[in-house]
mmCIF file of C-alpha atoms in Angstrom:
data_model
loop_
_atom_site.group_PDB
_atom_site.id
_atom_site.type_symbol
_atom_site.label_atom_id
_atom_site.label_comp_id
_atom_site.label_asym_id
_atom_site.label_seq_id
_atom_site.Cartn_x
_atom_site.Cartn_y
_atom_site.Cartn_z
ATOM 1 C CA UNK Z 23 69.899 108.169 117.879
ATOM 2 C CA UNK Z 24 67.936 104.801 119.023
ATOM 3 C CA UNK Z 25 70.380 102.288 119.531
ATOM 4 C CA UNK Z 26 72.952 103.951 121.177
ATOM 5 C CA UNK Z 27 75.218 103.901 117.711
ATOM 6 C CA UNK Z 28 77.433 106.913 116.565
ATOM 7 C CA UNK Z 29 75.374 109.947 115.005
ATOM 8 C CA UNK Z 30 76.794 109.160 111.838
ATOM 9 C CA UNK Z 31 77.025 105.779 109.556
ATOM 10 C CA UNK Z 32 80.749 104.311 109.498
ATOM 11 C CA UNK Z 33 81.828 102.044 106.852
ATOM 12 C CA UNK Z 34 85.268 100.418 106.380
ATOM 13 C CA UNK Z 35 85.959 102.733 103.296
ATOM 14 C CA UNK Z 36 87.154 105.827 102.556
ATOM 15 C CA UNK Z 37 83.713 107.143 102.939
ATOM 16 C CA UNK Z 38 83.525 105.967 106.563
ATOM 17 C CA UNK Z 39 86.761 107.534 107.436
ATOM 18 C CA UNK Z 40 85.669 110.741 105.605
ATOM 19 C CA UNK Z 41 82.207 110.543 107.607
ATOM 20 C CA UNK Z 42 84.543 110.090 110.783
ATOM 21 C CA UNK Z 43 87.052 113.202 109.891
ATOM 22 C CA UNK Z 44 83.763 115.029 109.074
ATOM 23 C CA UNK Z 45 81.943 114.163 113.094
ATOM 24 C CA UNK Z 46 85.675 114.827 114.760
ATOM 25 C CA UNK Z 47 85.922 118.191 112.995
ATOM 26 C CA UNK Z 48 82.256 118.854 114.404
ATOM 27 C CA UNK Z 49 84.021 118.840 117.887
ATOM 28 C CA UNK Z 50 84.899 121.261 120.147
ATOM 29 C CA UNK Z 51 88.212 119.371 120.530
ATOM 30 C CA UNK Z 52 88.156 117.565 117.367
ATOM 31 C CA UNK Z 53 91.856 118.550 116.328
ATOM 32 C CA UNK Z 54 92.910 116.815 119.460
ATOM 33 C CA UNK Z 55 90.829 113.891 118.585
ATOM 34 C CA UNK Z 56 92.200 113.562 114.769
ATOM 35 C CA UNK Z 57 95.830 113.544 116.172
ATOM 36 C CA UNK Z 58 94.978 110.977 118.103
ATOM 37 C CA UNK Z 59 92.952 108.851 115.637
ATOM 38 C CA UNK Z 60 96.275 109.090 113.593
ATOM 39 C CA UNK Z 61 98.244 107.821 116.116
ATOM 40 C CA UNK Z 62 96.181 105.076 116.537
ATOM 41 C CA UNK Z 63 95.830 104.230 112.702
ATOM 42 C CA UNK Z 64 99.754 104.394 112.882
ATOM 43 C CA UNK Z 65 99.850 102.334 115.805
ATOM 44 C CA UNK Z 66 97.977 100.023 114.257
ATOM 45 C CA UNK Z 67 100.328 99.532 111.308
ATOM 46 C CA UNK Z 68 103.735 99.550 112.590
ATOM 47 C CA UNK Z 69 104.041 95.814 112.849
ATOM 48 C CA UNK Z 70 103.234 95.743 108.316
ATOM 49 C CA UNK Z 71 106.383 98.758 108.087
ATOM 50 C CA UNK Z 72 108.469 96.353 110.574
ATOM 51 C CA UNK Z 73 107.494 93.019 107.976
ATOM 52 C CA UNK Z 74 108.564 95.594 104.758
ATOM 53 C CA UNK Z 75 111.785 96.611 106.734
ATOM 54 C CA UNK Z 76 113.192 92.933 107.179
ATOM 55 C CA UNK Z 77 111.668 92.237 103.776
ATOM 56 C CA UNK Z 78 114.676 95.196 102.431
ATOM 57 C CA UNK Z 79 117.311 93.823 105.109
ATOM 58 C CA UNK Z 80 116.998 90.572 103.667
ATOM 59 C CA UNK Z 81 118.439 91.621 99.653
ATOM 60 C CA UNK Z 82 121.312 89.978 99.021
ATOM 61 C CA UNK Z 83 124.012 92.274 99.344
ATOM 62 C CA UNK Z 84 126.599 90.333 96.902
ATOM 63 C CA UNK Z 85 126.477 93.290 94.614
ATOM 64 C CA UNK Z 86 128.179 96.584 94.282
ATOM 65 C CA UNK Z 87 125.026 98.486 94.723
ATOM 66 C CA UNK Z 88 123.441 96.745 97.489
ATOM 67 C CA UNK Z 89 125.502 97.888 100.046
ATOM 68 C CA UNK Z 90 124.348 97.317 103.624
ATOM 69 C CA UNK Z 91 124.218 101.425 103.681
ATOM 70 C CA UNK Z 92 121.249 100.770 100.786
ATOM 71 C CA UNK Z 93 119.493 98.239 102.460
ATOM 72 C CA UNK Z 94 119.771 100.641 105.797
ATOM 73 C CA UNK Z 95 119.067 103.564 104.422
ATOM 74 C CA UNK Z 96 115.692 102.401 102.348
ATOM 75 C CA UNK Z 97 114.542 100.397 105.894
ATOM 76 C CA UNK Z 98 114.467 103.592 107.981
ATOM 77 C CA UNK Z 99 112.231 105.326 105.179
ATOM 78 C CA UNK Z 100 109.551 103.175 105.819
ATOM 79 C CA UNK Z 101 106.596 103.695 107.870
ATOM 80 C CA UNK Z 102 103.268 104.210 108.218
ATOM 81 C CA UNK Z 103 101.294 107.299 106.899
ATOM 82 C CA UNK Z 104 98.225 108.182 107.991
ATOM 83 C CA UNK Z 105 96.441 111.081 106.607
ATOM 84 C CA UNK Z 106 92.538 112.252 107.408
ATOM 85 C CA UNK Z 107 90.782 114.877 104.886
ATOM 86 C CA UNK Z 108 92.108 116.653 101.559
ATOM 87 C CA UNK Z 109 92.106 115.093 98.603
ATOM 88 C CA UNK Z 110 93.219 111.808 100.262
ATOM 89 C CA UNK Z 111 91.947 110.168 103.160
ATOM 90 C CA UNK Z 112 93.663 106.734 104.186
ATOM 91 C CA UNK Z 113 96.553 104.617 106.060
ATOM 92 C CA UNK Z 114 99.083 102.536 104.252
ATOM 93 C CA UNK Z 115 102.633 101.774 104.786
ATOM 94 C CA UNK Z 116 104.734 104.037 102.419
ATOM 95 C CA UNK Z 117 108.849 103.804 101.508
ATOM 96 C CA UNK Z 118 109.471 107.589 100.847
ATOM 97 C CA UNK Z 119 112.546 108.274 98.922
ATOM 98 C CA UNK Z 120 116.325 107.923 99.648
ATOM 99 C CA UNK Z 121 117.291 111.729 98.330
ATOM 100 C CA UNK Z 122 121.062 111.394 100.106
ATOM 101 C CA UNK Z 123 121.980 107.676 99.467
ATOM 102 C CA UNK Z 124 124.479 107.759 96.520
ATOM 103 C CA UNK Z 125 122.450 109.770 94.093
ATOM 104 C CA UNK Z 126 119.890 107.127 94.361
ATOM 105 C CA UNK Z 127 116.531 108.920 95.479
ATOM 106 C CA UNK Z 128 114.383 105.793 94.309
ATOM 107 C CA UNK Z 129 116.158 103.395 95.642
ATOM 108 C CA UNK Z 130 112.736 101.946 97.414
ATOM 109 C CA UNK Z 131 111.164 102.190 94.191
ATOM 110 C CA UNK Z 132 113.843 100.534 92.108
ATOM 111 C CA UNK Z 133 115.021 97.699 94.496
ATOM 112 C CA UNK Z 134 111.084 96.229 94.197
ATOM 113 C CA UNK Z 135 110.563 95.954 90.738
ATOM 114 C CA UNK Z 136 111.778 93.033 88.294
ATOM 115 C CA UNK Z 137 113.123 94.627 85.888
ATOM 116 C CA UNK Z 138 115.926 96.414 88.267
ATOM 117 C CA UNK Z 139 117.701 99.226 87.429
ATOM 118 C CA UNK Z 140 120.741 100.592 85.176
ATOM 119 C CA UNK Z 141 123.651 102.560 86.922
ATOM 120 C CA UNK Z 142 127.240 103.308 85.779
ATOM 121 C CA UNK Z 143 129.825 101.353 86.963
ATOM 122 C CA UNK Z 144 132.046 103.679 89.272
ATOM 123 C CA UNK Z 145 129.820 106.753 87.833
ATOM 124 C CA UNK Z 146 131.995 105.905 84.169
ATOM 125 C CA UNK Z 147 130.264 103.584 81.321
ATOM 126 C CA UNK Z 148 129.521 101.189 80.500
ATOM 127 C CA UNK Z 149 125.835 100.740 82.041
ATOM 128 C CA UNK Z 150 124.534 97.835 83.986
ATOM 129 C CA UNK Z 151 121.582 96.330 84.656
ATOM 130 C CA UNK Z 152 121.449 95.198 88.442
ATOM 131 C CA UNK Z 153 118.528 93.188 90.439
ATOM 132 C CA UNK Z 154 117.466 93.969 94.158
ATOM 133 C CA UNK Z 155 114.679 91.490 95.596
ATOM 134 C CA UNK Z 156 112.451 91.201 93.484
ATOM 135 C CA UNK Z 157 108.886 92.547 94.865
ATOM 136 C CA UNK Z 158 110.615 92.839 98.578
ATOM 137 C CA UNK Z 159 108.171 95.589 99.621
ATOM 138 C CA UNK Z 160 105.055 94.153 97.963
ATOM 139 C CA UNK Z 161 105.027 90.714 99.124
ATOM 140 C CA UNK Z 162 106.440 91.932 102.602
ATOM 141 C CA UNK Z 163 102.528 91.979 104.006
ATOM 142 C CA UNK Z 164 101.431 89.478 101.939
ATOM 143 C CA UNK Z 165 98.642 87.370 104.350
ATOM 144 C CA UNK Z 166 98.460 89.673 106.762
ATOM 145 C CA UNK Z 167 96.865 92.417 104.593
ATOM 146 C CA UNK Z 168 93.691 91.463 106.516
ATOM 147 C CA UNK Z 169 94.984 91.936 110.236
ATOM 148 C CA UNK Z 170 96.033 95.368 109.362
ATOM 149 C CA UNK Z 171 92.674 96.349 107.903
ATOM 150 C CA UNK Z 172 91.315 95.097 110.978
ATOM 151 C CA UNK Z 173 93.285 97.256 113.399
ATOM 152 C CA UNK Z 174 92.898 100.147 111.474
ATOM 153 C CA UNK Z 175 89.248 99.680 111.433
ATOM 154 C CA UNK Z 176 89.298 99.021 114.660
ATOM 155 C CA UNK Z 177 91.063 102.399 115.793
ATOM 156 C CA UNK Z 178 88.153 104.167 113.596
ATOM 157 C CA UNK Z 179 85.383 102.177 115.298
ATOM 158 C CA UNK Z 180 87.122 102.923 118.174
ATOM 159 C CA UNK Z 181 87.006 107.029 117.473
ATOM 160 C CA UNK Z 182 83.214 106.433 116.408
ATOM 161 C CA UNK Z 183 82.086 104.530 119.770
ATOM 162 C CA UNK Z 184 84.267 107.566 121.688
ATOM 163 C CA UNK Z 185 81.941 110.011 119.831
ATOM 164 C CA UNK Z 186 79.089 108.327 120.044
ATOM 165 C CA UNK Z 187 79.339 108.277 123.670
ATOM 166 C CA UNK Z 188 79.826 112.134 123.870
ATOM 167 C CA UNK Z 189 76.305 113.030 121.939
ATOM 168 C CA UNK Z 190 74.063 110.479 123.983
#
């Protein structure tokens, strides 16, 4: 190719990271290389999962169901995912579920939104209604968004020059 550019186009969207998953699998080594385009996709986002974890460590914990445990236990379920090919190609920062943390699997889930959550006080009625911080996770990256679509762009351009430099 005249130019010296990768054999393939790369765009910042989920068509340039198929196209890129598509040129790595075309190599005789190509597994190797998507483990370590991964990496360096999750590399690039560890500093977002570290701004969501103090974003959780900073609830209140005045509450009965805010324990420090809770707070704990939904920070070390954060990090960054990375997956390349099937039906979903991408990087983000994900809070996977809390399955062992008092019965409370969504606790991620339920902590972020507004509205809050019901729960049974000492597992008898009545019900309450209790509040985490409110949007915790999604304001967490709020800003820096950019910066981390940067870096994970860059680790794909990064991939596509390595390529590019095997064909020529």
């Amino acid at each position: 190719m005249a130019g010296g550019g990768p054999p393939f186009e790369l765009t910042c969207t989920h068509e340039g990271l198929d196209a890129l998953v598509r040129a790595l699998r075309a190599e005789a080594d190509g597994k190797e290389l998507r483990k370590e385009l991964a990496k360096n996709m999750r590399e690039a986002l560890k500093p977002a999962a570290v701004q969501a974890k103090s974003g959780i460590m900073a609830m209140s914990s005045s509450g009965p169901g805010t324990a420090p445990a809770l707070r704990s236990a939904i920070a070390k379920k954060i990090r960054p995912e990375v997956k390349l090919g099937g039906r979903w190609s991408g990087a983000r920062i994900k809070a996977f579920k809390t399955r062992n943390v008092r019965g409370f699997a969504n606790a991620p889930k339920r902590t972020n939104r507004a509205r809050g959550w019901r729960h049974l006080t000492y597992g008898r009625e009545p019900w309450v209604q209790q509040h985490g911080k409110t949007l915790w996770f999604d304001h967490a990256m709020e800003g820096d968004t950019n910066r981390y679509t940067a870096a994970v762009h860059e680790a794909m351009e990064a991939m596509a020059r390595r390529i590019a430099a095997r064909a020529e």
